[in-house]
Coordinates of N, CA and C in Angstrom, one line a residue:
Chain A
E17 N 22.6 -14.8 -45.1 CA 22.7 -13.4 -44.8 C 23.4 -13.3 -43.4
P18 N 24.5 -12.4 -43.4 CA 25.2 -12.3 -42.1 C 24.3 -11.8 -41.0
E19 N 24.5 -12.3 -39.8 CA 23.7 -12.0 -38.7 C 24.5 -11.9 -37.4
V20 N 23.9 -11.3 -36.4 CA 24.5 -11.2 -35.1 C 23.9 -12.3 -34.3
T21 N 24.8 -13.1 -33.6 CA 24.2 -14.2 -32.8 C 24.6 -14.0 -31.3
Q22 N 23.7 -14.4 -30.5 CA 23.9 -14.2 -29.0 C 23.6 -15.5 -28.3
T23 N 24.4 -15.7 -27.3 CA 24.2 -16.9 -26.4 C 24.5 -16.5 -24.9
P24 N 23.8 -17.1 -24.0 CA 22.7 -18.0 -24.2 C 21.4 -17.2 -24.6
S25 N 20.4 -17.9 -25.0 CA 19.1 -17.2 -25.3 C 18.4 -16.9 -24.0
H26 N 18.6 -17.7 -23.0 CA 18.0 -17.4 -21.7 C 18.9 -17.9 -20.6
Q27 N 19.2 -17.1 -19.6 CA 19.9 -17.5 -18.4 C 19.3 -17.1 -17.1
V28 N 19.2 -18.1 -16.3 CA 18.6 -17.8 -14.9 C 19.8 -17.9 -13.9
T29 N 19.9 -17.0 -13.1 CA 21.0 -16.9 -12.1 C 20.5 -16.4 -10.8
Q30 N 21.3 -16.7 -9.8 CA 21.0 -16.2 -8.4 C 21.7 -14.9 -8.2
M31 N 21.0 -14.0 -7.5 CA 21.5 -12.7 -7.1 C 22.9 -12.8 -6.6
G32 N 23.8 -12.0 -7.0 CA 25.2 -12.0 -6.6 C 26.1 -12.8 -7.4
Q33 N 25.6 -13.6 -8.3 CA 26.4 -14.4 -9.2 C 26.9 -13.5 -10.4
E34 N 28.0 -14.0 -11.0 CA 28.6 -13.4 -12.2 C 27.9 -14.0 -13.4
V35 N 27.6 -13.1 -14.4 CA 27.0 -13.6 -15.6 C 27.8 -13.1 -16.8
I36 N 28.1 -13.9 -17.8 CA 28.7 -13.4 -19.0 C 27.7 -13.7 -20.2
L37 N 27.4 -12.7 -20.9 CA 26.6 -12.9 -22.1 C 27.5 -12.7 -23.3
R38 N 27.3 -13.6 -24.3 CA 28.2 -13.6 -25.4 C 27.5 -13.2 -26.7
C39 N 28.3 -12.6 -27.6 CA 27.8 -12.1 -28.9 C 28.8 -12.4 -29.9
V40 N 28.4 -12.8 -31.1 CA 29.3 -12.8 -32.3 C 28.7 -11.8 -33.3
P41 N 29.4 -10.7 -33.4 CA 28.9 -9.7 -34.3 C 29.1 -10.1 -35.8
I42 N 28.6 -9.3 -36.7 CA 28.8 -9.6 -38.1 C 30.3 -9.4 -38.4
S43 N 30.9 -10.2 -39.2 CA 32.4 -10.4 -39.2 C 33.1 -9.2 -39.6
N44 N 32.7 -8.4 -40.5 CA 33.4 -7.2 -41.0 C 33.0 -5.9 -40.3
H45 N 32.2 -6.0 -39.3 CA 31.8 -4.8 -38.5 C 32.9 -4.4 -37.5
L46 N 32.9 -3.1 -37.2 CA 33.9 -2.6 -36.3 C 33.4 -2.0 -35.1
Y47 N 32.1 -1.8 -35.0 CA 31.4 -1.0 -33.9 C 30.5 -2.0 -33.2
F48 N 30.5 -2.0 -31.9 CA 29.7 -3.0 -31.2 C 29.0 -2.4 -30.0
Y49 N 27.9 -2.9 -29.7 CA 27.0 -2.3 -28.7 C 26.3 -3.3 -27.9
W50 N 25.9 -2.9 -26.7 CA 24.9 -3.6 -25.9 C 23.8 -2.7 -25.5
Y51 N 22.6 -3.2 -25.7 CA 21.4 -2.5 -25.2 C 20.6 -3.5 -24.3
R52 N 19.7 -3.0 -23.5 CA 18.9 -3.9 -22.7 C 17.5 -3.3 -22.7
Q53 N 16.6 -4.3 -22.4 CA 15.1 -3.9 -22.3 C 14.6 -4.7 -21.1
I54 N 14.3 -3.9 -20.0 CA 13.6 -4.5 -18.9 C 12.1 -4.7 -19.3
L55 N 11.6 -5.8 -18.9 CA 10.2 -6.2 -19.3 C 9.2 -5.0 -19.1
G56 N 8.6 -4.7 -20.3 CA 7.6 -3.6 -20.2 C 8.2 -2.2 -20.3
Q57 N 9.5 -2.1 -20.4 CA 10.1 -0.8 -20.5 C 10.8 -0.6 -21.9
K58 N 11.5 0.5 -22.0 CA 12.1 0.9 -23.3 C 13.4 0.2 -23.4
V59 N 13.8 0.0 -24.7 CA 15.2 -0.4 -25.0 C 16.2 0.7 -24.6
E60 N 17.2 0.3 -23.8 CA 18.1 1.3 -23.3 C 19.5 1.0 -23.7
F61 N 20.2 2.1 -24.1 CA 21.6 1.9 -24.5 C 22.5 1.7 -23.2
L62 N 23.4 0.7 -23.3 CA 24.4 0.5 -22.3 C 25.8 1.0 -22.6
V63 N 26.3 0.5 -23.7 CA 27.7 0.8 -24.0 C 28.0 0.6 -25.5
S64 N 28.9 1.3 -26.0 CA 29.5 1.1 -27.4 C 31.0 0.9 -27.3
F65 N 31.5 0.1 -28.2 CA 32.8 -0.3 -28.2 C 33.4 -0.3 -29.6
Y66 N 34.6 0.3 -29.7 CA 35.3 0.5 -31.0 C 36.8 0.5 -30.8
N67 N 37.5 -0.2 -31.6 CA 38.9 -0.2 -31.6 C 39.4 -0.6 -30.2
N68 N 38.8 -1.7 -29.7 CA 39.2 -2.3 -28.5 C 39.0 -1.4 -27.2
E69 N 38.2 -0.5 -27.3 CA 37.9 0.3 -26.1 C 36.4 0.8 -26.1
I70 N 36.0 1.1 -24.9 CA 34.6 1.7 -24.8 C 34.6 3.1 -25.4
S71 N 33.7 3.4 -26.3 CA 33.6 4.7 -26.8 C 32.5 5.6 -26.2
E72 N 31.4 4.9 -25.7 CA 30.4 5.6 -25.0 C 29.8 4.7 -24.0
K73 N 29.3 5.2 -22.9 CA 28.5 4.3 -22.0 C 27.5 5.2 -21.3
S74 N 26.4 4.5 -20.9 CA 25.3 5.2 -20.2 C 25.5 5.1 -18.7
E75 N 24.6 5.8 -18.0 CA 24.6 5.8 -16.5 C 24.4 4.4 -16.0
I76 N 23.7 3.6 -16.8 CA 23.4 2.2 -16.3 C 24.6 1.4 -16.2
F77 N 25.6 1.6 -17.1 CA 26.8 0.8 -17.2 C 27.8 1.2 -16.1
D78 N 27.5 0.7 -14.9 CA 28.4 1.1 -13.8 C 29.5 0.1 -13.6
D79 N 30.2 0.1 -12.5 CA 31.3 -0.7 -12.3 C 31.0 -2.2 -12.3
Q80 N 29.8 -2.6 -12.1 CA 29.4 -4.0 -12.2 C 29.4 -4.6 -13.6
F81 N 29.4 -3.7 -14.6 CA 29.4 -4.1 -15.9 C 30.8 -4.0 -16.6
S82 N 31.1 -4.9 -17.5 CA 32.3 -4.8 -18.3 C 32.1 -5.4 -19.6
V83 N 32.8 -5.0 -20.6 CA 32.7 -5.6 -22.0 C 34.1 -5.9 -22.4
E84 N 34.2 -6.9 -23.3 CA 35.5 -7.4 -23.8 C 35.3 -8.0 -25.1
R85 N 36.4 -7.8 -25.9 CA 36.4 -8.5 -27.2 C 37.7 -9.4 -27.1
P86 N 37.5 -10.6 -26.5 CA 38.7 -11.4 -26.2 C 39.4 -12.0 -27.4
D87 N 38.7 -12.1 -28.5 CA 39.4 -12.6 -29.7 C 38.8 -11.9 -30.9
G88 N 39.0 -12.4 -32.1 CA 38.5 -11.6 -33.2 C 37.1 -11.7 -33.5
S89 N 36.3 -12.5 -32.8 CA 34.9 -12.8 -33.1 C 33.9 -12.5 -32.0
N90 N 34.3 -12.8 -30.8 CA 33.3 -12.6 -29.7 C 33.3 -11.3 -29.1
F91 N 32.2 -10.8 -28.6 CA 32.0 -9.6 -27.9 C 31.2 -9.9 -26.6
T92 N 31.7 -9.7 -25.4 CA 31.0 -10.2 -24.3 C 30.6 -9.1 -23.3
L93 N 29.5 -9.3 -22.6 CA 29.1 -8.4 -21.6 C 29.1 -9.2 -20.3
K94 N 29.9 -8.7 -19.3 CA 30.0 -9.4 -18.0 C 29.3 -8.5 -16.9
I95 N 28.5 -9.1 -16.1 CA 27.9 -8.5 -14.9 C 28.5 -9.2 -13.7
R96 N 29.2 -8.5 -12.9 CA 30.1 -9.1 -11.9 C 29.2 -9.7 -10.8
S97 N 28.3 -9.0 -10.3 CA 27.5 -9.4 -9.1 C 26.0 -9.0 -9.4
T98 N 25.3 -9.9 -10.0 CA 23.9 -9.6 -10.5 C 23.0 -9.2 -9.4
K99 N 22.1 -8.2 -9.8 CA 21.0 -7.8 -8.9 C 19.7 -8.1 -9.5
L100 N 18.7 -8.1 -8.7 CA 17.3 -8.4 -9.2 C 17.0 -7.5 -10.4
E101 N 17.4 -6.2 -10.3 CA 17.0 -5.3 -11.3 C 17.8 -5.4 -12.6
D102 N 18.7 -6.3 -12.6 CA 19.5 -6.6 -13.9 C 18.7 -7.6 -14.8
S103 N 17.6 -8.1 -14.2 CA 16.7 -9.0 -15.1 C 16.2 -8.2 -16.3
A104 N 16.5 -8.7 -17.5 CA 16.1 -7.9 -18.7 C 16.5 -8.8 -19.9
M105 N 16.1 -8.3 -21.0 CA 16.6 -8.8 -22.3 C 17.8 -8.0 -22.7
Y106 N 18.9 -8.6 -23.0 CA 20.1 -7.9 -23.4 C 20.3 -8.1 -24.9
F107 N 20.4 -7.0 -25.6 CA 20.6 -7.1 -27.0 C 22.0 -6.6 -27.4
C108 N 22.7 -7.5 -28.2 CA 24.0 -7.1 -28.8 C 23.7 -6.5 -30.2
A109 N 24.5 -5.6 -30.6 CA 24.4 -5.0 -31.9 C 25.7 -4.7 -32.5
S110 N 25.8 -4.7 -33.8 CA 27.1 -4.3 -34.5 C 26.8 -3.4 -35.6
A111 N 27.7 -2.7 -36.1 CA 27.6 -1.7 -37.2 C 28.9 -1.7 -38.0
G112 N 28.7 -1.5 -39.3 CA 29.9 -1.3 -40.2 C 30.5 0.1 -40.1
T113 N 29.6 1.0 -39.8 CA 30.1 2.4 -39.7 C 29.6 3.0 -38.3
G114 N 30.2 4.1 -37.9 CA 29.9 4.6 -36.6 C 28.8 5.6 -36.5
D115 N 28.3 6.0 -37.7 CA 27.4 7.2 -37.6 C 26.2 7.2 -38.5
T116 N 25.7 6.0 -38.9 CA 24.5 6.0 -39.8 C 23.3 5.7 -39.0
G117 N 23.4 5.2 -37.8 CA 22.2 4.8 -37.0 C 21.7 3.4 -37.4
E118 N 22.4 2.8 -38.4 CA 21.9 1.4 -38.8 C 22.7 0.4 -38.0
L119 N 22.1 -0.2 -37.0 CA 22.6 -1.2 -36.2 C 22.0 -2.6 -36.6
F120 N 22.8 -3.6 -36.5 CA 22.3 -5.0 -36.7 C 22.3 -5.7 -35.3
F121 N 21.1 -6.1 -34.9 CA 20.9 -6.6 -33.6 C 20.8 -8.1 -33.6
G122 N 21.2 -8.7 -32.5 CA 21.0 -10.1 -32.3 C 19.6 -10.3 -31.7
E123 N 19.2 -11.6 -31.5 CA 17.9 -11.9 -31.0 C 17.7 -11.6 -29.5
G124 N 18.8 -11.4 -28.8 CA 18.7 -11.1 -27.4 C 19.0 -12.2 -26.5
S125 N 19.5 -11.9 -25.3 CA 19.7 -12.9 -24.3 C 18.8 -12.5 -23.1
R126 N 17.9 -13.3 -22.7 CA 17.1 -13.0 -21.5 C 17.8 -13.4 -20.3
L127 N 18.0 -12.5 -19.4 CA 18.6 -12.7 -18.1 C 17.5 -12.6 -17.0
T128 N 17.4 -13.7 -16.2 CA 16.5 -13.7 -15.1 C 17.3 -13.8 -13.8
V129 N 17.3 -12.9 -12.9 CA 18.0 -12.9 -11.7 C 17.0 -13.2 -10.5
L130 N 17.3 -14.3 -9.8 CA 16.4 -14.7 -8.7 C 16.9 -14.3 -7.3
Chain B
G22 N 16.1 16.1 -21.4 CA 16.8 15.0 -22.0 C 16.1 14.6 -23.3
N23 N 16.6 13.6 -23.9 CA 16.0 13.0 -25.1 C 15.1 11.8 -24.8
S24 N 13.9 11.8 -25.5 CA 13.0 10.7 -25.2 C 12.1 10.4 -26.4
V25 N 11.6 9.2 -26.5 CA 10.7 8.8 -27.6 C 9.5 8.2 -26.9
T26 N 8.3 8.6 -27.4 CA 7.1 8.1 -26.9 C 6.3 7.4 -28.1
Q27 N 5.9 6.2 -27.9 CA 5.1 5.5 -28.9 C 3.8 5.1 -28.3
M28 N 2.8 4.9 -29.2 CA 1.5 4.4 -28.8 C 1.7 3.0 -28.2
E29 N 0.9 2.8 -27.2 CA 1.0 1.4 -26.6 C 0.3 0.4 -27.4
G30 N 0.7 -0.8 -27.4 CA 0.0 -1.8 -28.2 C -0.7 -2.7 -27.2
P31 N -1.1 -3.9 -27.7 CA -0.9 -4.3 -29.1 C -1.9 -3.6 -30.0
V32 N -1.5 -3.5 -31.2 CA -2.4 -3.0 -32.3 C -2.8 -4.2 -33.1
T33 N -4.1 -4.4 -33.1 CA -4.6 -5.6 -33.9 C -5.4 -5.1 -35.1
L34 N -5.0 -5.6 -36.2 CA -5.7 -5.2 -37.5 C -6.0 -6.4 -38.3
S35 N -6.9 -6.2 -39.2 CA -7.2 -7.2 -40.2 C -6.3 -7.0 -41.4
E36 N -6.0 -8.0 -42.2 CA -5.2 -7.9 -43.4 C -5.8 -6.8 -44.3
E37 N -4.9 -6.1 -44.9 CA -5.3 -5.0 -45.8 C -5.8 -3.7 -45.2
A38 N -5.8 -3.7 -43.9 CA -6.2 -2.5 -43.2 C -5.1 -1.5 -43.2
F39 N -5.4 -0.2 -42.9 CA -4.4 0.9 -42.9 C -3.8 0.9 -41.5
L40 N -2.5 1.1 -41.5 CA -1.8 1.1 -40.2 C -1.2 2.5 -39.9
T41 N -1.4 3.0 -38.7 CA -0.6 4.1 -38.2 C -0.1 3.8 -36.8
I42 N 1.2 3.9 -36.6 CA 1.7 3.8 -35.2 C 2.4 5.2 -34.9
N43 N 1.8 5.8 -33.9 CA 2.3 7.1 -33.5 C 3.6 7.1 -32.8
C44 N 4.4 8.1 -33.1 CA 5.7 8.3 -32.4 C 6.0 9.8 -32.3
T45 N 6.2 10.2 -31.1 CA 6.6 11.6 -30.9 C 7.9 11.6 -30.1
Y46 N 8.7 12.7 -30.2 CA 10.0 12.7 -29.6 C 10.2 14.0 -28.9
T47 N 11.2 14.0 -27.9 CA 11.7 15.2 -27.3 C 13.2 15.1 -27.4
A48 N 13.8 16.2 -28.0 CA 15.2 16.1 -28.2 C 15.8 17.5 -28.0
T49 N 17.1 17.5 -27.5 CA 17.8 18.8 -27.3 C 18.3 19.4 -28.5
G50 N 18.6 18.6 -29.5 CA 19.1 19.1 -30.8 C 18.3 18.7 -31.9
Y51 N 18.9 18.4 -33.1 CA 18.2 18.0 -34.3 C 18.5 16.6 -34.6
P52 N 17.5 15.7 -34.1 CA 17.8 14.3 -34.2 C 17.6 13.7 -35.6
S53 N 18.2 12.6 -35.8 CA 17.8 11.7 -36.9 C 16.8 10.7 -36.3
L54 N 15.9 10.2 -37.1 CA 14.8 9.4 -36.6 C 14.7 8.1 -37.3
F55 N 14.4 7.1 -36.6 CA 14.4 5.7 -37.1 C 13.2 4.9 -36.7
W56 N 12.8 4.0 -37.5 CA 11.9 2.9 -37.1 C 12.7 1.6 -37.3
Y57 N 12.7 0.8 -36.2 CA 13.2 -0.5 -36.2 C 12.0 -1.5 -36.1
V58 N 12.2 -2.7 -36.6 CA 11.2 -3.7 -36.5 C 11.8 -5.0 -36.0
Q59 N 11.1 -5.7 -35.1 CA 11.5 -7.0 -34.6 C 10.5 -8.0 -34.9
Y60 N 10.8 -8.9 -35.8 CA 9.9 -10.0 -36.2 C 10.1 -11.1 -35.1
P61 N 9.1 -12.0 -34.9 CA 9.2 -13.0 -33.9 C 10.5 -13.9 -34.1
G62 N 11.2 -14.0 -33.0 CA 12.4 -14.9 -33.0 C 13.6 -14.2 -33.7
E63 N 13.6 -13.0 -34.0 CA 14.7 -12.3 -34.6 C 15.1 -11.0 -33.9
G64 N 16.3 -10.5 -34.2 CA 16.7 -9.2 -33.6 C 16.1 -8.0 -34.3
L65 N 16.2 -6.9 -33.7 CA 15.7 -5.6 -34.2 C 16.5 -5.4 -35.6
Q66 N 15.7 -4.9 -36.5 CA 16.4 -4.5 -37.8 C 15.8 -3.2 -38.3
L67 N 16.7 -2.4 -38.9 CA 16.3 -1.1 -39.4 C 15.2 -1.2 -40.5
L68 N 14.1 -0.5 -40.3 CA 13.0 -0.5 -41.3 C 13.2 0.8 -42.2
L69 N 13.3 1.9 -41.6 CA 13.5 3.1 -42.4 C 14.0 4.2 -41.5
K70 N 14.5 5.3 -42.1 CA 15.0 6.4 -41.3 C 14.8 7.7 -42.1
A71 N 14.9 8.8 -41.3 CA 14.9 10.2 -41.9 C 15.9 11.0 -41.1
T72 N 16.7 11.8 -41.8 CA 17.8 12.5 -41.1 C 17.5 14.0 -40.9
K73 N 16.5 14.6 -41.6 CA 16.2 16.0 -41.3 C 14.7 16.2 -41.6
A74 N 14.3 17.4 -41.1 CA 12.9 17.8 -41.2 C 12.3 17.7 -42.6
D75 N 11.1 17.1 -42.7 CA 10.3 16.9 -43.9 C 10.8 15.8 -44.7
D76 N 11.9 15.1 -44.3 CA 12.3 13.9 -45.0 C 11.3 12.8 -44.8
K77 N 11.1 12.0 -45.8 CA 10.2 10.8 -45.7 C 11.1 9.6 -45.9
G78 N 11.0 8.7 -44.9 CA 11.7 7.4 -45.0 C 10.6 6.4 -45.5
S79 N 11.1 5.4 -46.3 CA 10.1 4.4 -46.8 C 10.9 3.1 -47.1
N80 N 10.1 2.0 -46.8 CA 10.7 0.7 -47.1 C 9.6 -0.3 -46.9
K81 N 9.5 -1.3 -47.8 CA 8.5 -2.4 -47.7 C 7.1 -1.9 -47.6
G82 N 6.8 -0.8 -48.2 CA 5.4 -0.2 -48.1 C 5.1 0.6 -46.9
F83 N 6.1 0.7 -46.0 CA 6.0 1.5 -44.8 C 6.6 2.9 -45.1
E84 N 6.0 3.9 -44.5 CA 6.5 5.3 -44.7 C 6.4 6.0 -43.3
A85 N 7.3 7.0 -43.2 CA 7.2 7.9 -42.0 C 7.8 9.2 -42.4
T86 N 7.2 10.3 -42.0 CA 7.7 11.6 -42.4 C 8.2 12.4 -41.1
Y87 N 9.3 12.9 -41.2 CA 9.9 13.7 -40.1 C 9.2 15.0 -40.0
R88 N 8.4 15.2 -39.0 CA 7.7 16.5 -38.8 C 8.3 17.2 -37.6
K89 N 9.0 18.2 -37.9 CA 9.7 19.0 -36.8 C 8.7 19.8 -36.0
E90 N 7.6 20.3 -36.7 CA 6.7 21.2 -36.1 C 5.9 20.5 -35.0
T91 N 5.6 19.2 -35.2 CA 4.9 18.4 -34.3 C 5.8 17.4 -33.5
T92 N 7.0 17.5 -33.8 CA 8.0 16.5 -33.2 C 7.5 15.1 -33.3
S93 N 7.2 14.7 -34.5 CA 6.6 13.4 -34.7 C 7.2 12.6 -35.9
F94 N 7.1 11.3 -35.8 CA 7.6 10.5 -36.9 C 6.7 9.2 -37.0
H95 N 5.5 9.4 -37.3 CA 4.5 8.4 -37.3 C 4.7 7.4 -38.4
L96 N 4.5 6.1 -38.1 CA 4.7 5.1 -39.1 C 3.4 4.7 -39.7
E97 N 3.4 4.6 -41.1 CA 2.1 4.3 -41.8 C 2.4 3.2 -42.8
K98 N 1.3 2.5 -43.1 CA 1.3 1.5 -44.2 C -0.1 1.4 -44.7
G99 N -0.3 1.5 -46.0 CA -1.6 1.5 -46.6 C -2.4 0.2 -46.5
S100 N -1.7 -0.9 -46.5 CA -2.4 -2.2 -46.5 C -1.5 -3.2 -45.8
V101 N -1.8 -3.6 -44.6 CA -0.9 -4.5 -43.9 C -1.2 -5.9 -44.2
Q102 N -0.1 -6.7 -44.1 CA -0.2 -8.2 -44.3 C 0.1 -8.9 -43.0
V103 N -0.3 -10.2 -43.0 CA 0.0 -11.0 -41.8 C 1.5 -11.0 -41.5
S104 N 2.3 -11.0 -42.5 CA 3.7 -11.0 -42.3 C 4.3 -9.7 -41.7
D105 N 3.5 -8.7 -41.6 CA 3.9 -7.5 -40.9 C 3.8 -7.6 -39.4
S106 N 3.2 -8.6 -38.9 CA 3.1 -8.8 -37.5 C 4.5 -8.8 -36.8
A107 N 4.7 -7.9 -35.9 CA 6.0 -7.7 -35.3 C 5.9 -6.7 -34.2
V108 N 7.0 -6.4 -33.6 CA 7.1 -5.2 -32.7 C 7.9 -4.1 -33.4
Y109 N 7.3 -2.9 -33.4 CA 7.9 -1.8 -34.1 C 8.5 -0.8 -33.0
F110 N 9.7 -0.3 -33.2 CA 10.4 0.6 -32.3 C 10.7 1.9 -33.0
C111 N 10.3 3.0 -32.5 CA 10.7 4.3 -32.9 C 12.0 4.7 -32.2
A112 N 12.9 5.4 -32.8 CA 14.2 5.7 -32.1 C 14.7 7.0 -32.7
L113 N 15.5 7.7 -31.9 CA 16.2 8.9 -32.4 C 17.7 8.8 -32.0
R114 N 18.4 9.6 -32.8 CA 19.9 9.7 -32.5 C 20.2 11.2 -32.6
I115 N 20.9 11.7 -31.6 CA 21.2 13.2 -31.6 C 22.5 13.5 -32.3
N116 N 23.6 12.9 -31.9 CA 24.9 13.2 -32.4 C 25.4 12.1 -33.4
A117 N 26.5 12.4 -34.0 CA 27.1 11.3 -34.8 C 27.4 10.2 -33.9
G118 N 27.4 9.0 -34.3 CA 27.5 7.8 -33.5 C 26.3 7.0 -33.6
N119 N 26.3 5.9 -32.9 CA 25.1 5.0 -33.0 C 24.4 4.8 -31.7
M120 N 24.5 5.8 -30.8 CA 23.8 5.6 -29.5 C 22.3 6.1 -29.8
L121 N 21.4 5.1 -29.8 CA 20.0 5.4 -30.1 C 19.2 5.4 -28.9
T122 N 18.2 6.3 -28.9 CA 17.2 6.4 -27.8 C 15.9 5.8 -28.4
F123 N 15.4 4.7 -27.8 CA 14.3 4.0 -28.3 C 13.0 4.4 -27.5
G124 N 11.9 4.2 -28.2 CA 10.6 4.2 -27.6 C 10.4 2.8 -27.0
G125 N 9.2 2.6 -26.4 CA 8.9 1.3 -25.8 C 8.5 0.2 -26.7
G126 N 8.3 0.5 -27.9 CA 7.9 -0.6 -28.9 C 6.4 -0.7 -28.9
T127 N 5.9 -1.0 -30.1 CA 4.4 -1.3 -30.3 C 4.3 -2.6 -31.0
R128 N 3.5 -3.5 -30.4 CA 3.3 -4.8 -31.0 C 2.2 -4.7 -32.0
L129 N 2.4 -5.1 -33.2 CA 1.3 -5.2 -34.2 C 1.0 -6.6 -34.5
M130 N -0.3 -6.9 -34.5 CA -0.8 -8.2 -34.8 C -1.8 -8.1 -36.0
V131 N -1.5 -8.7 -37.1 CA -2.4 -8.7 -38.3 C -3.0 -10.0 -38.4
K132 N -4.4 -10.0 -38.5 CA -5.1 -11.3 -38.6 C -5.6 -11.4 -40.1
P133 N -5.6 -12.7 -40.5 CA -6.0 -12.9 -41.9 C -7.5 -12.6 -42.1

């Protein structure tokens, strides 16, 4: 069964370092997303991406964040200069259509900023 | 703004017990409502959904009814199994698109 895969599963980094989280969406999907969940808090929307550009982003997704689809398969989230409060589980998701609410999520990448 | 509130977990039940996980929402428009489930070691996956008032979503023995008058979408199952142990997330969507607003998640543990 097709699935969304994310790497790394866990990354520990020092504050101020750049981090790239990688995702391989389901191959025929066209819509891509990043969500995050800070420990003990809600899953929050970060950004959606379609047709090689950002279609929506939340207030959380500031200039420190960027997304890219560098080739036909990977979808990456970059955090330029990590802060302690960026520590969270980051979920990648993809969808075949843009408006059903059915997203397919990866297992998540846990980011710990020290 | 839009928000979703779920009962806090963990919820611990014995096999074959009745399950209710409460979910209420606040929304500026007329949302679509969803339940997602995350099994251990896996990503979130859609369990069921309802797109308008009084709709009932159902899947794998789980049900939830969209109650506009009480702004609720409670998840129920008549007889839980050990394999239902997971984290359950209630979510809403206001406009077309896939930007979901999630609740905090409720962990369910079912004991044999």
